[in-house]
Short mmCIF file of C-alpha atoms in Angstrom, two decimals:
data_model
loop_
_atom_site.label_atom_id
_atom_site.label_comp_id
_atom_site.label_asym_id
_atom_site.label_seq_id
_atom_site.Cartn_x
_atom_site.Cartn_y
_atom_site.Cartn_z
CA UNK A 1 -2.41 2.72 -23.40
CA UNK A 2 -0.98 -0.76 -23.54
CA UNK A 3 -3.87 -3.49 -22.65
CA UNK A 4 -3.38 -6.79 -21.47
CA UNK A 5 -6.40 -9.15 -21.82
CA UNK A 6 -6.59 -12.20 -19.41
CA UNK A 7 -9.42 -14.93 -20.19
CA UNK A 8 -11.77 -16.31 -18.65
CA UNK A 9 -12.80 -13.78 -16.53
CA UNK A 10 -14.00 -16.39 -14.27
CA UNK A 11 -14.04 -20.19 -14.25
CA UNK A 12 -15.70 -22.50 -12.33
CA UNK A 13 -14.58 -26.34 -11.98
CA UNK A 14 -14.73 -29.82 -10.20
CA UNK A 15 -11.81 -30.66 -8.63
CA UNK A 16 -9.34 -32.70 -10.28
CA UNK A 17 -9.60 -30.70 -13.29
CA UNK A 18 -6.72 -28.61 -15.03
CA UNK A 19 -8.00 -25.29 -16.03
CA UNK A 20 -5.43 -23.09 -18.58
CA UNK A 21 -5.91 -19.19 -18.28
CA UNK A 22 -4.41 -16.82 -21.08
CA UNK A 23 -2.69 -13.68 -20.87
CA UNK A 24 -2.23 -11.97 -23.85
CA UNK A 25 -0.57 -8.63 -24.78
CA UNK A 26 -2.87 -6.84 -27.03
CA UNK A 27 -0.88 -4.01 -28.72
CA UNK A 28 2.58 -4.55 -26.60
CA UNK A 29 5.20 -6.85 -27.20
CA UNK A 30 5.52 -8.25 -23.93
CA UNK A 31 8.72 -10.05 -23.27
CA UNK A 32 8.77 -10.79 -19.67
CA UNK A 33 5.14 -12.14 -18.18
CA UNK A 34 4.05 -12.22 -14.19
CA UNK A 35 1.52 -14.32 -12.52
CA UNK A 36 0.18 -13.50 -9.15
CA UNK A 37 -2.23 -14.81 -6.89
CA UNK A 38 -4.63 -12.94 -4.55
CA UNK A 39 -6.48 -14.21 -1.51
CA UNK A 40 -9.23 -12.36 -0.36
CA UNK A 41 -8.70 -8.78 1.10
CA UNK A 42 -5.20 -9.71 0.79
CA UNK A 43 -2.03 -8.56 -1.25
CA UNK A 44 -0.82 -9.54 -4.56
CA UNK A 45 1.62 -12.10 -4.47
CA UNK A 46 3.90 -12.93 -7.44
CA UNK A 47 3.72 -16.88 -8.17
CA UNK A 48 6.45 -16.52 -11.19
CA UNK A 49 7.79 -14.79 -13.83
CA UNK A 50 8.26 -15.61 -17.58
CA UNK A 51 10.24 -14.64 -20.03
CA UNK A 52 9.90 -15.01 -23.59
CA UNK A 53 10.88 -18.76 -24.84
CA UNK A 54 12.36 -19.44 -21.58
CA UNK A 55 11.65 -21.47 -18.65
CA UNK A 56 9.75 -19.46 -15.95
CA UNK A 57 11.10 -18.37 -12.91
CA UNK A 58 8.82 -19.53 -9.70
CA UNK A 59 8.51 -17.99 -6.17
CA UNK A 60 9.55 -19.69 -3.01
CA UNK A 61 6.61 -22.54 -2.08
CA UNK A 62 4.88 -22.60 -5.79
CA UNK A 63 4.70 -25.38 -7.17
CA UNK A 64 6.27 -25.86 -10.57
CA UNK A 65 4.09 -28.76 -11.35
CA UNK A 66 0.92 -27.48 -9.84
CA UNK A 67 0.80 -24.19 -11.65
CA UNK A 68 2.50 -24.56 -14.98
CA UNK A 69 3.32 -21.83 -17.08
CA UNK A 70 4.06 -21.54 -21.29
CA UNK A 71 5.01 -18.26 -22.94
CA UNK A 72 5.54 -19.33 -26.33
CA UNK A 73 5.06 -15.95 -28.01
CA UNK A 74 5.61 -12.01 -27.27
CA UNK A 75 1.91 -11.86 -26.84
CA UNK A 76 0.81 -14.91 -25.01
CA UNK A 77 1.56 -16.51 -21.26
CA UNK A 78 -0.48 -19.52 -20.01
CA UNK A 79 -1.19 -20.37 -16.50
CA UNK A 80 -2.73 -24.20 -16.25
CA UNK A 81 -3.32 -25.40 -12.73
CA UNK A 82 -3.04 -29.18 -12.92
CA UNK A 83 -5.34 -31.03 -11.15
CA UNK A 84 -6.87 -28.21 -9.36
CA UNK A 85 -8.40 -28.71 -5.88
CA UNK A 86 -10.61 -26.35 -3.69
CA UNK A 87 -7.62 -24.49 -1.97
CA UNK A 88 -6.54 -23.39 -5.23
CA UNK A 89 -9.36 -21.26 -5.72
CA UNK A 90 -8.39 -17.87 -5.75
CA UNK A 91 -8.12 -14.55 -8.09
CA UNK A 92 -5.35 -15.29 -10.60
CA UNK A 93 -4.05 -11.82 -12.31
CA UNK A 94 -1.27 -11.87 -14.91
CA UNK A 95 1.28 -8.50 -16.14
CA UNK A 96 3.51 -7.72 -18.81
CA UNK A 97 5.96 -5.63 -19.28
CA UNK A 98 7.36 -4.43 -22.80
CA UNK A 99 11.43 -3.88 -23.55
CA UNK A 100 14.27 -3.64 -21.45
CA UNK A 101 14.31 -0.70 -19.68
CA UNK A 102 13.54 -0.42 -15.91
CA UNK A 103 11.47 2.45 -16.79
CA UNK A 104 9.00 0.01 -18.38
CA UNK A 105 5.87 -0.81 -16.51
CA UNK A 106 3.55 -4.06 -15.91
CA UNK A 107 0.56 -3.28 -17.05
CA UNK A 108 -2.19 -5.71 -15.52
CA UNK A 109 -4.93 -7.85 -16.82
CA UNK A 110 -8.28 -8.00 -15.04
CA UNK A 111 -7.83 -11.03 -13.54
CA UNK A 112 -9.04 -14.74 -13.30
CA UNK A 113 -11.58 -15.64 -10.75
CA UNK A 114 -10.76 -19.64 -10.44
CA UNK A 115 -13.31 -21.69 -8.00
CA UNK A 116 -12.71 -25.21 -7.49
CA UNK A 117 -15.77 -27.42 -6.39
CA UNK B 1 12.22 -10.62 4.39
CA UNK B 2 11.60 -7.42 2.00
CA UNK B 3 8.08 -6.27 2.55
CA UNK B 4 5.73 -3.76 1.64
CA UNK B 5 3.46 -1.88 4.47
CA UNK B 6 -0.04 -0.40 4.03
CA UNK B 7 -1.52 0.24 7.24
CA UNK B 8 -4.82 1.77 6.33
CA UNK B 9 -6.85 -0.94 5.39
CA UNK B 10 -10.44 1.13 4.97
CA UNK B 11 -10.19 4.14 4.51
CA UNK B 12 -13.57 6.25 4.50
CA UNK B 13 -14.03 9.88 3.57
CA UNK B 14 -15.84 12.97 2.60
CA UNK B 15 -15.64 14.50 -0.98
CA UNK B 16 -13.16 17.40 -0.63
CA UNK B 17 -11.78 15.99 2.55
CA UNK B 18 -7.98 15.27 2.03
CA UNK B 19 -6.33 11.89 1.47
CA UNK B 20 -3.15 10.48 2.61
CA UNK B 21 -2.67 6.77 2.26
CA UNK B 22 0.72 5.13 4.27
CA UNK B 23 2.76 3.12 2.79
CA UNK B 24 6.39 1.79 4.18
CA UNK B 25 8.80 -0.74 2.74
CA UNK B 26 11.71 -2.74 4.76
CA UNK B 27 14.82 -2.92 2.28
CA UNK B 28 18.23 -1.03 2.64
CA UNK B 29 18.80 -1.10 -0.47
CA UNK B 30 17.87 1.21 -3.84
CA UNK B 31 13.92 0.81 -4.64
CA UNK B 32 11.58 1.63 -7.33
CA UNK B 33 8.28 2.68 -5.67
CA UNK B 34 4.84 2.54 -7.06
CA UNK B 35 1.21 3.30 -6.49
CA UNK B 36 -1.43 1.69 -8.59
CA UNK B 37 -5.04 1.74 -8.23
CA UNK B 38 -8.25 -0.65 -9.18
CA UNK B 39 -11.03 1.01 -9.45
CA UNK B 40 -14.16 -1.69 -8.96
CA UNK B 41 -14.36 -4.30 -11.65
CA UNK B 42 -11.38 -2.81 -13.69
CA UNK B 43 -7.55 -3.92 -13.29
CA UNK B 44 -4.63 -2.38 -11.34
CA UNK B 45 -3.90 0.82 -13.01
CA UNK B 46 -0.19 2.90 -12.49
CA UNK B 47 -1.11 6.22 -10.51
CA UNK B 48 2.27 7.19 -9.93
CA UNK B 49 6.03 6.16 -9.86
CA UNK B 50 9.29 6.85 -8.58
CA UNK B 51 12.82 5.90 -9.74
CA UNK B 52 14.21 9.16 -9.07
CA UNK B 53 15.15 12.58 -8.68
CA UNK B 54 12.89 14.82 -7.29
CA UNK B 55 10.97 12.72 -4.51
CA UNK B 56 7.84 14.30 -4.73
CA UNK B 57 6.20 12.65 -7.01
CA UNK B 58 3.04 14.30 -9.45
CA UNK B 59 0.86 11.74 -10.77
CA UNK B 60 -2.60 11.32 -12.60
CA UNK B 61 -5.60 12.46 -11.30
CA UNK B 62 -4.17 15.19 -9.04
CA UNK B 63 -2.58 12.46 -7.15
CA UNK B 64 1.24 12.84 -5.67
CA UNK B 65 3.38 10.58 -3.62
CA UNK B 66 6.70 11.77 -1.33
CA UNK B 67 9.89 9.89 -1.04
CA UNK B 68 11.04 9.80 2.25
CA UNK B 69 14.33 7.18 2.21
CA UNK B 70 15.41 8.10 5.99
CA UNK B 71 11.71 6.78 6.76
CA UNK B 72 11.04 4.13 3.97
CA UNK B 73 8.19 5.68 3.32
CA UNK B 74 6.47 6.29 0.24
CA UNK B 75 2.72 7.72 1.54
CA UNK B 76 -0.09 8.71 -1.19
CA UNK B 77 -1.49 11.71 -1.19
CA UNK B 78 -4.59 13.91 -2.85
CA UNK B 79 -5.43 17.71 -1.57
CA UNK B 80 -9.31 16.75 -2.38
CA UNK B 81 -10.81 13.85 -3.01
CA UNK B 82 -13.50 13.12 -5.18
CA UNK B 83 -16.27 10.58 -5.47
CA UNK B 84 -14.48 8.45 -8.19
CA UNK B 85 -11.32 8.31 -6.20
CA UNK B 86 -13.46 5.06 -4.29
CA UNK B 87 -11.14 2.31 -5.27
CA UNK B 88 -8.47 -0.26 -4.02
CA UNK B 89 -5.07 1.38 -3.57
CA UNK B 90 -1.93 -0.51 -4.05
CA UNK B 91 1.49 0.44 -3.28
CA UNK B 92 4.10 -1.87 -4.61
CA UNK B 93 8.22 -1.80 -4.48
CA UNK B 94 10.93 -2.95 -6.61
CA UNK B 95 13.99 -3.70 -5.38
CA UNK B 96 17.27 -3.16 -7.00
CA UNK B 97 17.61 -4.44 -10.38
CA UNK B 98 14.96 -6.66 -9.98
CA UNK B 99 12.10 -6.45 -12.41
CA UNK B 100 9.43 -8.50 -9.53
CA UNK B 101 6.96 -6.21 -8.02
CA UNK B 102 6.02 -6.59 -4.14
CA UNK B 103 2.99 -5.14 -3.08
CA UNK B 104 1.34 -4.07 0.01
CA UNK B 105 -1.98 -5.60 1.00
CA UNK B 106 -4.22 -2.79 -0.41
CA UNK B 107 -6.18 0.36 1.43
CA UNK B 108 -9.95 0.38 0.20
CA UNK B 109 -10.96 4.01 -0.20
CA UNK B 110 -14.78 4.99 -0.37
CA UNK B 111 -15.79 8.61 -0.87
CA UNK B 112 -18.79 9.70 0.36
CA UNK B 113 -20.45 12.20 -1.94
#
């Protein structure tokens, strides 16, 4: 089946830092890209969505500056939160989905764990 | 606001004992509906789906899912569960042509063997 690969696994960083996350399509070609972010014992919840060589496509209240996002190829997406502080620790999962169909599904990475110090 | 209900936050069972998960959306409007489930330390994986057609739904792992659009429901179901059903459940909607996913907040299932 089609994997997506998400790295790190888990990163842990003083605040103030930027940390970059990758999302890559492994044996898809994925043109459209999702970011979420999960709270604990919560639900997903999309942050944006990105489409090949475009400009992504954020969710009411996320910040385009905070949490910006590259997808340069068919296979990658980047996630770098800018200057990251402790309440932007959370578990950072990405998707893509292949073609243009509605019958095509996201298929999910394993997620990011991000703690900020 | 669209959102998606699972009201069955821990669930807690028996093997063999039979499973039925809720899950209800609020949109008038035509929906894709999905299950997905992540099993511990692995990612979300697609149980089941429904675009539609027949709204009973077969999908992997002897799991099956019902349709009811007079109820906005979409419930989970499994005749017998099974020690390696124990896992996060995840029922997510898409709403009309709209390729953004909006799940509920999860049910954690754990079998007892």
């Amino acid at each position: 089946g089609a994997v997506v690969s998400q790295h790190p696994s888990w990163v842990i960083c003083k605040s103030g830092t930027s940390v970059k996350i990758e999302c890559r399509s492994l044996d898809f070609q994925a043109t459209t890209m999702f970011w979420y972010r999960q709270f604990p014992k919560q639900s997903l919840m999309l942050m944006a969505t990105s489409n090949e060589g475009s400009k992504a496509t954020y969710e009411q209240g996320v910040e385009k500056d905070k949490f910006l996002i590259n997808h340069a190829s068919l296979t990658l997406s980047t996630l770098t939160v800018t200057s990251a502080h402790p309440e932007d620790s959370s578990f950072y999962i990405c998707s893509a989905r292949g073609g243009q169909g509605d019958n095509q599904p996201q298929h999910f990475g394993d997620g990011t764990r991000l703690s900020i110090l | 606001a669209q959102s998606v209900s699972q009201h069955n936050h821990h669930v807690i069972l028996s093997e063999a004992a039979s499973l039925e998960l809720g899950c209800n959306y609020s949109y008038g409007g035509t929906v894709n509906l999905f299950w997905y489930v992540q099993y511990p330390g692995q990612h979300l994986q697609l149980l089941l789906k429904y675009f539609s057609g027949d709204p009973l739904v077969k999908g992997i792992k002897g799991f099956e899912a019902e349709f009811i659009k007079s109820k906005f429901s979409f419930n989970l179901r499994k005749p017998s569960v099974q020690w390696s059903d124990t896992a996060e459940y995840f029922c997510a909607v898409r709403m009309d042509s709209s390729y953004k996913l909006i799940f509920g907040s999860g049910t954690r299932l754990l079998v007892r063997p």
